[in-house]
Amino acid sequence: MNSFTLSGSAGSPPRLALAAVGLAGLRVRQAAAELGLACLAAITPDEPAEALVARALSAGCTALHPGEADTRRQLALARACRAAGLPFVGPRLALIEAMQDGAAVRTLLREAGVPLAEAGAPGRRVELAVLGDRLGRVRWLAVREALGPGLVRAPVAWLTPEQRTYLGQLALQGLAALELRGLVTLGFALQENRLGFCDMRPGLCGREAMDEALTGLDPVVVQLRLAAGDRLRDRQAALAPRGHALQWRLVPAAATGISGGPGLRLDRAPETGGEGRLTAWGRTPEEALRRGRRGLEELLGVEEAAALMRPLGVD
């Protein structure tokens, strides 16, 4: 995978082509600004990959970021970038191809010694984000679960600390063997008290604010650093989740804001009618719930907030 530089010429920061709009585009632009990168963000996400890459090159961009595109779209963009010699912010092309295949990535993980979930069998699903650098270092972040459409919780209450650590060790084992460089999300299932690998997705997934709240590390910033050839700077022990987090996806985003306060974060697309994501953090599950309820009530009112809290077993 080609790298790009985080330092441009005098008075001219390096430019990042961004194949995303909405909230995904906003998050990448924020991370790029933190690193001193300029963004060419006027690219239409569904533009043909080859045309998009050609326009990025003509604008003087030094890399392309796919935003939160699905695996198929990222594969098309990565192939177009490879053909044009433009660095792609994502895992290496062969790994994205395996993820798109599905069966291929399961074979790779099995060969690395990672147990597989039984296809079609019932089970409880969890996932975690994993980062890898050019030196072969791999780090895993908080294990999370989806409680319904648009609601995610971390850490997973019904997994023991030993099971969560075991999941992280499986992720390290599998992705070190696959030479991961960048960011992916691994899905696992618990079937009859046995944890097994289900699938893998490249890049951002929209849950990065949860990881940032729990670990203090912004995966979007780190993803860009890794694509530029940087190494992972945090030890695994430093990334142990601190506290509890909840995230609601709101479509469309509420027109009002929240008063703020500790443990609440609202990310909202700049476009009218775009999505929003409310992340609540607390030292205990109860504190995260209270803060999340307050944020939802300020945004949506008491009745709608109660409906969104119901999957958590509270009204």
PDB file of C-alpha atoms in Angstrom:
ATOM      1  CA  MET A   1       0.000   0.000   0.000  1.00  0.00           C
ATOM      2  CA  ASN A   2       1.363   3.407  -0.944  1.00  0.00           C
ATOM      3  CA  SER A   3       1.732   5.974   1.834  1.00  0.00           C
ATOM      4  CA  PHE A   4       1.109   9.688   1.694  1.00  0.00           C
ATOM      5  CA  THR A   5       2.725  12.450   3.680  1.00  0.00           C
ATOM      6  CA  LEU A   6       1.239  14.520   6.479  1.00  0.00           C
ATOM      7  CA  SER A   7       3.531  17.447   5.630  1.00  0.00           C
ATOM      8  CA  GLY A   8       3.051  19.446   2.464  1.00  0.00           C
ATOM      9  CA  SER A   9       5.184  22.058   0.769  1.00  0.00           C
ATOM     10  CA  ALA A  10       5.717  25.433   2.403  1.00  0.00           C
ATOM     11  CA  GLY A  11       2.390  27.201   2.817  1.00  0.00           C
ATOM     12  CA  SER A  12       0.517  24.372   1.117  1.00  0.00           C
ATOM     13  CA  PRO A  13      -0.830  21.519   3.271  1.00  0.00           C
ATOM     14  CA  PRO A  14      -1.323  18.093   1.656  1.00  0.00           C
ATOM     15  CA  ARG A  15      -4.803  17.566   0.226  1.00  0.00           C
ATOM     16  CA  LEU A  16      -7.030  14.609   0.984  1.00  0.00           C
ATOM     17  CA  ALA A  17      -9.778  13.647  -1.464  1.00  0.00           C
ATOM     18  CA  LEU A  18     -12.901  12.708   0.467  1.00  0.00           C
ATOM     19  CA  ALA A  19     -15.450  10.405  -1.167  1.00  0.00           C
ATOM     20  CA  ALA A  20     -18.131  11.131   1.420  1.00  0.00           C
ATOM     21  CA  VAL A  21     -20.707  13.709   2.411  1.00  0.00           C
ATOM     22  CA  GLY A  22     -22.892  14.133   5.468  1.00  0.00           C
ATOM     23  CA  LEU A  23     -21.776  13.064   8.900  1.00  0.00           C
ATOM     24  CA  ALA A  24     -19.139  10.643   7.603  1.00  0.00           C
ATOM     25  CA  GLY A  25     -17.567  13.431   5.594  1.00  0.00           C
ATOM     26  CA  LEU A  26     -17.683  15.797   8.556  1.00  0.00           C
ATOM     27  CA  ARG A  27     -15.877  13.348  10.845  1.00  0.00           C
ATOM     28  CA  VAL A  28     -13.078  12.821   8.319  1.00  0.00           C
ATOM     29  CA  ARG A  29     -12.728  16.559   7.701  1.00  0.00           C
ATOM     30  CA  GLN A  30     -12.424  17.157  11.442  1.00  0.00           C
ATOM     31  CA  ALA A  31      -9.711  14.505  11.769  1.00  0.00           C
ATOM     32  CA  ALA A  32      -7.887  15.809   8.707  1.00  0.00           C
ATOM     33  CA  ALA A  33      -7.911  19.360  10.079  1.00  0.00           C
ATOM     34  CA  GLU A  34      -6.422  18.099  13.343  1.00  0.00           C
ATOM     35  CA  LEU A  35      -3.509  16.674  11.348  1.00  0.00           C
ATOM     36  CA  GLY A  36      -3.091  19.765   9.182  1.00  0.00           C
ATOM     37  CA  LEU A  37      -4.569  18.195   6.050  1.00  0.00           C
ATOM     38  CA  ALA A  38      -6.777  20.076   3.620  1.00  0.00           C
ATOM     39  CA  CYS A  39      -9.810  18.198   2.250  1.00  0.00           C
ATOM     40  CA  LEU A  40     -11.267  18.191  -1.222  1.00  0.00           C
ATOM     41  CA  ALA A  41     -14.750  17.347   0.002  1.00  0.00           C
ATOM     42  CA  ALA A  42     -16.839  18.259  -3.040  1.00  0.00           C
ATOM     43  CA  ILE A  43     -16.516  14.782  -4.531  1.00  0.00           C
ATOM     44  CA  THR A  44     -19.840  13.033  -5.101  1.00  0.00           C
ATOM     45  CA  PRO A  45     -19.767   9.737  -3.196  1.00  0.00           C
ATOM     46  CA  ASP A  46     -21.537   7.721  -5.926  1.00  0.00           C
ATOM     47  CA  GLU A  47     -19.380   9.046  -8.780  1.00  0.00           C
ATOM     48  CA  PRO A  48     -17.684   6.215 -10.752  1.00  0.00           C
ATOM     49  CA  ALA A  49     -14.485   5.269  -8.950  1.00  0.00           C
ATOM     50  CA  GLU A  50     -12.164   5.890 -11.896  1.00  0.00           C
ATOM     51  CA  ALA A  51     -13.618   9.350 -12.561  1.00  0.00           C
ATOM     52  CA  LEU A  52     -13.462  10.229  -8.884  1.00  0.00           C
ATOM     53  CA  VAL A  53      -9.797   9.236  -8.633  1.00  0.00           C
ATOM     54  CA  ALA A  54      -8.933  11.127 -11.819  1.00  0.00           C
ATOM     55  CA  ARG A  55     -10.548  14.268 -10.446  1.00  0.00           C
ATOM     56  CA  ALA A  56      -8.717  13.860  -7.150  1.00  0.00           C
ATOM     57  CA  LEU A  57      -5.388  13.633  -8.965  1.00  0.00           C
ATOM     58  CA  SER A  58      -6.152  16.648 -11.138  1.00  0.00           C
ATOM     59  CA  ALA A  59      -6.905  18.632  -7.964  1.00  0.00           C
ATOM     60  CA  GLY A  60      -3.489  17.765  -6.535  1.00  0.00           C
ATOM     61  CA  CYS A  61      -4.716  15.371  -3.847  1.00  0.00           C
ATOM     62  CA  THR A  62      -2.170  13.053  -2.270  1.00  0.00           C
ATOM     63  CA  ALA A  63      -4.594  10.372  -0.977  1.00  0.00           C
ATOM     64  CA  LEU A  64      -8.265   9.376  -1.064  1.00  0.00           C
ATOM     65  CA  HIS A  65     -10.509   8.569   1.910  1.00  0.00           C
ATOM     66  CA  PRO A  66     -13.679   6.506   1.297  1.00  0.00           C
ATOM     67  CA  GLY A  67     -15.629   7.800   4.308  1.00  0.00           C
ATOM     68  CA  GLU A  68     -17.999   5.127   5.597  1.00  0.00           C
ATOM     69  CA  ALA A  69     -18.516   3.446   2.219  1.00  0.00           C
ATOM     70  CA  ASP A  70     -19.506  -0.218   2.213  1.00  0.00           C
ATOM     71  CA  THR A  71     -17.018  -2.937   1.305  1.00  0.00           C
ATOM     72  CA  ARG A  72     -18.040  -3.134  -2.353  1.00  0.00           C
ATOM     73  CA  ARG A  73     -17.583   0.609  -2.853  1.00  0.00           C
ATOM     74  CA  GLN A  74     -14.276   0.646  -0.988  1.00  0.00           C
ATOM     75  CA  LEU A  75     -13.032  -2.183  -3.186  1.00  0.00           C
ATOM     76  CA  ALA A  76     -13.865  -0.219  -6.344  1.00  0.00           C
ATOM     77  CA  LEU A  77     -12.148   2.892  -4.980  1.00  0.00           C
ATOM     78  CA  ALA A  78      -9.081   0.953  -3.816  1.00  0.00           C
ATOM     79  CA  ARG A  79      -8.696  -0.685  -7.230  1.00  0.00           C
ATOM     80  CA  ALA A  80      -9.011   2.659  -9.010  1.00  0.00           C
ATOM     81  CA  CYS A  81      -6.469   4.209  -6.640  1.00  0.00           C
ATOM     82  CA  ARG A  82      -4.042   1.332  -7.211  1.00  0.00           C
ATOM     83  CA  ALA A  83      -4.339   1.700 -10.987  1.00  0.00           C
ATOM     84  CA  ALA A  84      -3.732   5.461 -10.795  1.00  0.00           C
ATOM     85  CA  GLY A  85      -0.982   5.353  -8.161  1.00  0.00           C
ATOM     86  CA  LEU A  86      -3.015   7.341  -5.620  1.00  0.00           C
ATOM     87  CA  PRO A  87      -2.710   6.200  -1.975  1.00  0.00           C
ATOM     88  CA  PHE A  88      -5.980   4.843  -0.544  1.00  0.00           C
ATOM     89  CA  VAL A  89      -6.852   5.300   3.134  1.00  0.00           C
ATOM     90  CA  GLY A  90      -7.835   1.753   3.974  1.00  0.00           C
ATOM     91  CA  PRO A  91      -6.518  -1.792   4.313  1.00  0.00           C
ATOM     92  CA  ARG A  92      -4.413  -3.299   1.543  1.00  0.00           C
ATOM     93  CA  LEU A  93      -6.314  -4.202  -1.625  1.00  0.00           C
ATOM     94  CA  ALA A  94      -5.996  -7.995  -1.226  1.00  0.00           C
ATOM     95  CA  LEU A  95      -7.575  -7.829   2.229  1.00  0.00           C
ATOM     96  CA  ILE A  96     -10.500  -5.704   1.002  1.00  0.00           C
ATOM     97  CA  GLU A  97     -11.026  -8.242  -1.801  1.00  0.00           C
ATOM     98  CA  ALA A  98     -11.168 -11.030   0.783  1.00  0.00           C
ATOM     99  CA  MET A  99     -13.675  -9.054   2.886  1.00  0.00           C
ATOM    100  CA  GLN A 100     -15.905  -8.564  -0.145  1.00  0.00           C
ATOM    101  CA  ASP A 101     -15.766 -12.300  -0.859  1.00  0.00           C
ATOM    102  CA  GLY A 102     -16.800 -13.208   2.696  1.00  0.00           C
ATOM    103  CA  ALA A 103     -15.835 -16.870   2.433  1.00  0.00           C
ATOM    104  CA  ALA A 104     -12.279 -15.831   1.578  1.00  0.00           C
ATOM    105  CA  VAL A 105     -11.802 -13.752   4.715  1.00  0.00           C
ATOM    106  CA  ARG A 106     -13.248 -16.565   6.849  1.00  0.00           C
ATOM    107  CA  THR A 107     -10.708 -18.932   5.317  1.00  0.00           C
ATOM    108  CA  LEU A 108      -7.874 -16.510   6.081  1.00  0.00           C
ATOM    109  CA  LEU A 109      -8.960 -16.152   9.702  1.00  0.00           C
ATOM    110  CA  ARG A 110      -9.374 -19.917  10.108  1.00  0.00           C
ATOM    111  CA  GLU A 111      -5.860 -20.445   8.745  1.00  0.00           C
ATOM    112  CA  ALA A 112      -4.638 -17.920  11.336  1.00  0.00           C
ATOM    113  CA  GLY A 113      -6.156 -20.074  14.077  1.00  0.00           C
ATOM    114  CA  VAL A 114      -9.285 -18.003  14.748  1.00  0.00           C
ATOM    115  CA  PRO A 115     -12.423 -20.108  15.428  1.00  0.00           C
ATOM    116  CA  LEU A 116     -15.341 -19.464  13.085  1.00  0.00           C
ATOM    117  CA  ALA A 117     -18.987 -19.000  13.982  1.00  0.00           C
ATOM    118  CA  GLU A 118     -21.285 -21.622  12.523  1.00  0.00           C
ATOM    119  CA  ALA A 119     -23.038 -20.100   9.519  1.00  0.00           C
ATOM    120  CA  GLY A 120     -26.789 -19.831  10.016  1.00  0.00           C
ATOM    121  CA  ALA A 121     -26.725 -20.946  13.639  1.00  0.00           C
ATOM    122  CA  PRO A 122     -28.391 -18.702  16.247  1.00  0.00           C
ATOM    123  CA  GLY A 123     -26.119 -16.602  18.382  1.00  0.00           C
ATOM    124  CA  ARG A 124     -25.569 -13.201  19.953  1.00  0.00           C
ATOM    125  CA  ARG A 125     -23.471 -10.904  17.808  1.00  0.00           C
ATOM    126  CA  VAL A 126     -20.791  -8.464  18.953  1.00  0.00           C
ATOM    127  CA  GLU A 127     -18.123  -6.448  17.155  1.00  0.00           C
ATOM    128  CA  LEU A 128     -14.937  -4.532  17.790  1.00  0.00           C
ATOM    129  CA  ALA A 129     -12.714  -2.136  15.864  1.00  0.00           C
ATOM    130  CA  VAL A 130      -9.098  -3.144  15.243  1.00  0.00           C
ATOM    131  CA  LEU A 131      -6.126  -1.015  14.149  1.00  0.00           C
ATOM    132  CA  GLY A 132      -2.886  -2.230  12.562  1.00  0.00           C
ATOM    133  CA  ASP A 133       0.340  -0.463  11.547  1.00  0.00           C
ATOM    134  CA  ARG A 134       3.204  -1.015   9.096  1.00  0.00           C
ATOM    135  CA  LEU A 135       5.340  -2.611  11.814  1.00  0.00           C
ATOM    136  CA  GLY A 136       2.838  -5.407  12.412  1.00  0.00           C
ATOM    137  CA  ARG A 137       1.433  -3.985  15.639  1.00  0.00           C
ATOM    138  CA  VAL A 138      -2.295  -4.536  16.195  1.00  0.00           C
ATOM    139  CA  ARG A 139      -4.594  -2.939  18.779  1.00  0.00           C
ATOM    140  CA  TRP A 140      -8.243  -3.691  19.536  1.00  0.00           C
ATOM    141  CA  LEU A 141     -10.843  -1.317  20.948  1.00  0.00           C
ATOM    142  CA  ALA A 142     -14.077  -1.759  22.920  1.00  0.00           C
ATOM    143  CA  VAL A 143     -16.357  -4.746  22.291  1.00  0.00           C
ATOM    144  CA  ARG A 144     -19.840  -3.453  21.456  1.00  0.00           C
ATOM    145  CA  GLU A 145     -23.290  -4.782  20.581  1.00  0.00           C
ATOM    146  CA  ALA A 146     -26.248  -3.486  18.588  1.00  0.00           C
ATOM    147  CA  LEU A 147     -29.455  -3.471  20.639  1.00  0.00           C
ATOM    148  CA  GLY A 148     -31.690  -2.544  17.729  1.00  0.00           C
ATOM    149  CA  PRO A 149     -31.700  -0.324  14.662  1.00  0.00           C
ATOM    150  CA  GLY A 150     -29.484   2.636  15.440  1.00  0.00           C
ATOM    151  CA  LEU A 151     -28.638   1.771  19.075  1.00  0.00           C
ATOM    152  CA  VAL A 152     -25.246   0.432  20.198  1.00  0.00           C
ATOM    153  CA  ARG A 153     -23.833  -0.276  23.665  1.00  0.00           C
ATOM    154  CA  ALA A 154     -20.295  -0.881  24.922  1.00  0.00           C
ATOM    155  CA  PRO A 155     -18.880  -2.721  26.687  1.00  0.00           C
ATOM    156  CA  VAL A 156     -21.115  -5.777  26.291  1.00  0.00           C
ATOM    157  CA  ALA A 157     -22.700  -6.531  29.657  1.00  0.00           C
ATOM    158  CA  TRP A 158     -23.368 -10.245  29.069  1.00  0.00           C
ATOM    159  CA  LEU A 159     -19.750 -11.027  28.168  1.00  0.00           C
ATOM    160  CA  THR A 160     -17.353 -11.598  31.043  1.00  0.00           C
ATOM    161  CA  PRO A 161     -14.141  -9.533  31.156  1.00  0.00           C
ATOM    162  CA  GLU A 162     -12.297 -12.751  30.293  1.00  0.00           C
ATOM    163  CA  GLN A 163     -14.471 -13.281  27.206  1.00  0.00           C
ATOM    164  CA  ARG A 164     -13.911  -9.698  26.059  1.00  0.00           C
ATOM    165  CA  THR A 165     -10.159 -10.119  26.465  1.00  0.00           C
ATOM    166  CA  TYR A 166     -10.335 -13.415  24.575  1.00  0.00           C
ATOM    167  CA  LEU A 167     -12.110 -11.653  21.684  1.00  0.00           C
ATOM    168  CA  GLY A 168      -9.375  -9.049  21.581  1.00  0.00           C
ATOM    169  CA  GLN A 169      -6.716 -11.744  21.556  1.00  0.00           C
ATOM    170  CA  LEU A 170      -8.459 -13.489  18.655  1.00  0.00           C
ATOM    171  CA  ALA A 171      -8.521 -10.190  16.768  1.00  0.00           C
ATOM    172  CA  LEU A 172      -4.803  -9.643  17.409  1.00  0.00           C
ATOM    173  CA  GLN A 173      -3.956 -13.175  16.355  1.00  0.00           C
ATOM    174  CA  GLY A 174      -5.953 -13.052  13.135  1.00  0.00           C
ATOM    175  CA  LEU A 175      -5.063  -9.586  11.948  1.00  0.00           C
ATOM    176  CA  ALA A 176      -1.374  -9.794  12.756  1.00  0.00           C
ATOM    177  CA  ALA A 177      -1.292 -12.789  10.396  1.00  0.00           C
ATOM    178  CA  LEU A 178      -3.154 -10.784   7.727  1.00  0.00           C
ATOM    179  CA  GLU A 179      -0.740  -7.829   7.931  1.00  0.00           C
ATOM    180  CA  LEU A 180      -3.463  -5.314   8.689  1.00  0.00           C
ATOM    181  CA  ARG A 181      -2.546  -1.700   8.110  1.00  0.00           C
ATOM    182  CA  GLY A 182      -5.411   0.614   8.900  1.00  0.00           C
ATOM    183  CA  LEU A 183      -8.816   0.152  10.515  1.00  0.00           C
ATOM    184  CA  VAL A 184     -11.322  -2.704  10.273  1.00  0.00           C
ATOM    185  CA  THR A 185     -14.328  -3.934  12.254  1.00  0.00           C
ATOM    186  CA  LEU A 186     -14.578  -7.612  13.180  1.00  0.00           C
ATOM    187  CA  GLY A 187     -17.888  -9.310  13.936  1.00  0.00           C
ATOM    188  CA  PHE A 188     -18.140 -12.328  16.249  1.00  0.00           C
ATOM    189  CA  ALA A 189     -21.024 -14.439  17.533  1.00  0.00           C
ATOM    190  CA  LEU A 190     -21.489 -16.262  20.818  1.00  0.00           C
ATOM    191  CA  GLN A 191     -23.064 -19.637  20.009  1.00  0.00           C
ATOM    192  CA  GLU A 192     -23.612 -22.102  22.880  1.00  0.00           C
ATOM    193  CA  ASN A 193     -20.929 -20.396  24.965  1.00  0.00           C
ATOM    194  CA  ARG A 194     -18.457 -20.502  22.071  1.00  0.00           C
ATOM    195  CA  LEU A 195     -17.156 -17.345  20.388  1.00  0.00           C
ATOM    196  CA  GLY A 196     -16.516 -17.472  16.649  1.00  0.00           C
ATOM    197  CA  PHE A 197     -15.637 -15.059  13.839  1.00  0.00           C
ATOM    198  CA  CYS A 198     -18.445 -13.939  11.494  1.00  0.00           C
ATOM    199  CA  ASP A 199     -17.227 -11.182   9.187  1.00  0.00           C
ATOM    200  CA  MET A 200     -14.949  -8.190   8.696  1.00  0.00           C
ATOM    201  CA  ARG A 201     -15.589  -4.715   7.271  1.00  0.00           C
ATOM    202  CA  PRO A 202     -13.010  -2.130   6.194  1.00  0.00           C
ATOM    203  CA  GLY A 203     -12.634   1.399   7.496  1.00  0.00           C
ATOM    204  CA  LEU A 204     -15.055   3.601   9.392  1.00  0.00           C
ATOM    205  CA  CYS A 205     -18.427   2.319  10.577  1.00  0.00           C
ATOM    206  CA  GLY A 206     -19.918   5.319  12.408  1.00  0.00           C
ATOM    207  CA  ARG A 207     -19.185   4.068  15.940  1.00  0.00           C
ATOM    208  CA  GLU A 208     -15.851   5.830  16.308  1.00  0.00           C
ATOM    209  CA  ALA A 209     -17.213   8.400  18.793  1.00  0.00           C
ATOM    210  CA  MET A 210     -17.967   5.522  21.185  1.00  0.00           C
ATOM    211  CA  ASP A 211     -14.389   4.277  21.007  1.00  0.00           C
ATOM    212  CA  GLU A 212     -13.131   7.807  21.560  1.00  0.00           C
ATOM    213  CA  ALA A 213     -15.336   8.207  24.650  1.00  0.00           C
ATOM    214  CA  LEU A 214     -14.210   4.874  26.099  1.00  0.00           C
ATOM    215  CA  THR A 215     -10.489   4.948  25.276  1.00  0.00           C
ATOM    216  CA  GLY A 216      -9.546   8.576  24.600  1.00  0.00           C
ATOM    217  CA  LEU A 217      -8.286   7.561  21.148  1.00  0.00           C
ATOM    218  CA  ASP A 218      -9.939   8.960  18.006  1.00  0.00           C
ATOM    219  CA  PRO A 219      -9.913   6.092  15.466  1.00  0.00           C
ATOM    220  CA  VAL A 220     -10.447   8.499  12.563  1.00  0.00           C
ATOM    221  CA  VAL A 221      -7.273  10.449  13.367  1.00  0.00           C
ATOM    222  CA  VAL A 222      -5.322   7.244  13.952  1.00  0.00           C
ATOM    223  CA  GLN A 223      -6.587   5.770  10.678  1.00  0.00           C
ATOM    224  CA  LEU A 224      -5.145   8.750   8.793  1.00  0.00           C
ATOM    225  CA  ARG A 225      -1.852   8.523  10.681  1.00  0.00           C
ATOM    226  CA  LEU A 226      -1.524   4.832   9.872  1.00  0.00           C
ATOM    227  CA  ALA A 227      -2.225   5.455   6.189  1.00  0.00           C
ATOM    228  CA  ALA A 228       0.609   7.985   6.237  1.00  0.00           C
ATOM    229  CA  GLY A 229       2.981   5.332   7.584  1.00  0.00           C
ATOM    230  CA  ASP A 230       2.871   6.222  11.273  1.00  0.00           C
ATOM    231  CA  ARG A 231       3.033   3.552  13.974  1.00  0.00           C
ATOM    232  CA  LEU A 232       0.534   2.786  16.712  1.00  0.00           C
ATOM    233  CA  ARG A 233       1.566   4.802  19.742  1.00  0.00           C
ATOM    234  CA  ASP A 234      -0.624   3.334  22.515  1.00  0.00           C
ATOM    235  CA  ARG A 235      -0.037   0.081  24.341  1.00  0.00           C
ATOM    236  CA  GLN A 236      -2.990  -2.290  24.458  1.00  0.00           C
ATOM    237  CA  ALA A 237      -3.381  -1.843  28.221  1.00  0.00           C
ATOM    238  CA  ALA A 238      -3.858   1.909  27.733  1.00  0.00           C
ATOM    239  CA  LEU A 239      -6.861   1.234  25.468  1.00  0.00           C
ATOM    240  CA  ALA A 240      -8.894  -0.728  28.000  1.00  0.00           C
ATOM    241  CA  PRO A 241     -12.418   0.761  28.006  1.00  0.00           C
ATOM    242  CA  ARG A 242     -13.070   3.225  30.802  1.00  0.00           C
ATOM    243  CA  GLY A 243     -16.729   3.499  31.724  1.00  0.00           C
ATOM    244  CA  HIS A 244     -19.778   2.724  29.576  1.00  0.00           C
ATOM    245  CA  ALA A 245     -21.112   4.235  26.351  1.00  0.00           C
ATOM    246  CA  LEU A 246     -24.342   4.275  24.365  1.00  0.00           C
ATOM    247  CA  GLN A 247     -24.939   5.648  20.894  1.00  0.00           C
ATOM    248  CA  TRP A 248     -28.202   6.435  19.100  1.00  0.00           C
ATOM    249  CA  ARG A 249     -28.393   7.072  15.372  1.00  0.00           C
ATOM    250  CA  LEU A 250     -31.000   9.747  14.662  1.00  0.00           C
ATOM    251  CA  VAL A 251     -32.394  10.090  11.121  1.00  0.00           C
ATOM    252  CA  PRO A 252     -33.052  12.842  10.410  1.00  0.00           C
ATOM    253  CA  ALA A 253     -31.015  14.646  13.007  1.00  0.00           C
ATOM    254  CA  ALA A 254     -33.040  16.707  15.445  1.00  0.00           C
ATOM    255  CA  ALA A 255     -33.345  20.364  14.545  1.00  0.00           C
ATOM    256  CA  THR A 256     -32.464  21.445  18.075  1.00  0.00           C
ATOM    257  CA  GLY A 257     -29.230  20.961  19.984  1.00  0.00           C
ATOM    258  CA  ILE A 258     -28.376  19.783  23.473  1.00  0.00           C
ATOM    259  CA  SER A 259     -27.224  21.854  26.390  1.00  0.00           C
ATOM    260  CA  GLY A 260     -24.070  19.752  26.676  1.00  0.00           C
ATOM    261  CA  GLY A 261     -22.506  18.779  29.945  1.00  0.00           C
ATOM    262  CA  PRO A 262     -20.200  15.906  30.815  1.00  0.00           C
ATOM    263  CA  GLY A 263     -20.575  12.635  28.962  1.00  0.00           C
ATOM    264  CA  LEU A 264     -22.778  13.818  26.082  1.00  0.00           C
ATOM    265  CA  ARG A 265     -21.744  14.321  22.475  1.00  0.00           C
ATOM    266  CA  LEU A 266     -23.910  15.130  19.463  1.00  0.00           C
ATOM    267  CA  ASP A 267     -22.439  14.695  15.980  1.00  0.00           C
ATOM    268  CA  ARG A 268     -24.731  16.080  13.315  1.00  0.00           C
ATOM    269  CA  ALA A 269     -24.495  16.203   9.534  1.00  0.00           C
ATOM    270  CA  PRO A 270     -24.134  19.732   8.163  1.00  0.00           C
ATOM    271  CA  GLU A 271     -26.859  19.152   5.561  1.00  0.00           C
ATOM    272  CA  THR A 272     -30.498  19.743   6.479  1.00  0.00           C
ATOM    273  CA  GLY A 273     -32.219  16.426   7.059  1.00  0.00           C
ATOM    274  CA  GLY A 274     -28.969  14.511   7.512  1.00  0.00           C
ATOM    275  CA  GLU A 275     -28.349  12.035  10.284  1.00  0.00           C
ATOM    276  CA  GLY A 276     -27.145  12.677  13.801  1.00  0.00           C
ATOM    277  CA  ARG A 277     -25.455  10.464  16.383  1.00  0.00           C
ATOM    278  CA  LEU A 278     -25.862  11.005  20.098  1.00  0.00           C
ATOM    279  CA  THR A 279     -23.166   9.380  22.246  1.00  0.00           C
ATOM    280  CA  ALA A 280     -23.578   9.157  26.016  1.00  0.00           C
ATOM    281  CA  TRP A 281     -20.747   8.116  28.334  1.00  0.00           C
ATOM    282  CA  GLY A 282     -20.793   7.397  32.055  1.00  0.00           C
ATOM    283  CA  ARG A 283     -18.597   5.856  34.703  1.00  0.00           C
ATOM    284  CA  THR A 284     -21.354   3.314  35.340  1.00  0.00           C
ATOM    285  CA  PRO A 285     -24.098   1.900  33.090  1.00  0.00           C
ATOM    286  CA  GLU A 286     -26.674   3.849  35.102  1.00  0.00           C
ATOM    287  CA  GLU A 287     -24.839   7.144  34.621  1.00  0.00           C
ATOM    288  CA  ALA A 288     -24.588   6.564  30.864  1.00  0.00           C
ATOM    289  CA  LEU A 289     -28.330   5.816  30.768  1.00  0.00           C
ATOM    290  CA  ARG A 290     -29.231   8.980  32.694  1.00  0.00           C
ATOM    291  CA  ARG A 291     -27.094  11.145  30.456  1.00  0.00           C
ATOM    292  CA  GLY A 292     -28.429   9.511  27.308  1.00  0.00           C
ATOM    293  CA  ARG A 293     -32.016  10.024  28.434  1.00  0.00           C
ATOM    294  CA  ARG A 294     -31.379  13.690  29.164  1.00  0.00           C
ATOM    295  CA  GLY A 295     -29.818  14.235  25.746  1.00  0.00           C
ATOM    296  CA  LEU A 296     -32.652  12.459  23.936  1.00  0.00           C
ATOM    297  CA  GLU A 297     -35.306  14.390  25.856  1.00  0.00           C
ATOM    298  CA  GLU A 298     -33.653  17.709  25.013  1.00  0.00           C
ATOM    299  CA  LEU A 299     -33.443  16.725  21.349  1.00  0.00           C
ATOM    300  CA  LEU A 300     -36.710  14.892  20.782  1.00  0.00           C
ATOM    301  CA  GLY A 301     -39.013  15.323  23.757  1.00  0.00           C
ATOM    302  CA  VAL A 302     -39.994  12.965  26.561  1.00  0.00           C
ATOM    303  CA  GLU A 303     -42.219  10.559  24.602  1.00  0.00           C
ATOM    304  CA  GLU A 304     -39.823   9.895  21.726  1.00  0.00           C
ATOM    305  CA  ALA A 305     -36.904   9.645  24.139  1.00  0.00           C
ATOM    306  CA  ALA A 306     -38.780   6.974  26.102  1.00  0.00           C
ATOM    307  CA  ALA A 307     -39.340   4.963  22.922  1.00  0.00           C
ATOM    308  CA  LEU A 308     -35.631   5.080  22.082  1.00  0.00           C
ATOM    309  CA  MET A 309     -34.703   4.010  25.612  1.00  0.00           C
ATOM    310  CA  ARG A 310     -37.021   0.979  25.548  1.00  0.00           C
ATOM    311  CA  PRO A 311     -34.522  -1.472  23.948  1.00  0.00           C
ATOM    312  CA  LEU A 312     -32.356  -0.866  27.021  1.00  0.00           C
ATOM    313  CA  GLY A 313     -35.115  -2.179  29.272  1.00  0.00           C
ATOM    314  CA  VAL A 314     -36.121   1.232  30.611  1.00  0.00           C
ATOM    315  CA  ASP A 315     -38.971   3.660  29.822  1.00  0.00           C
TER     316      ASP A 315
END
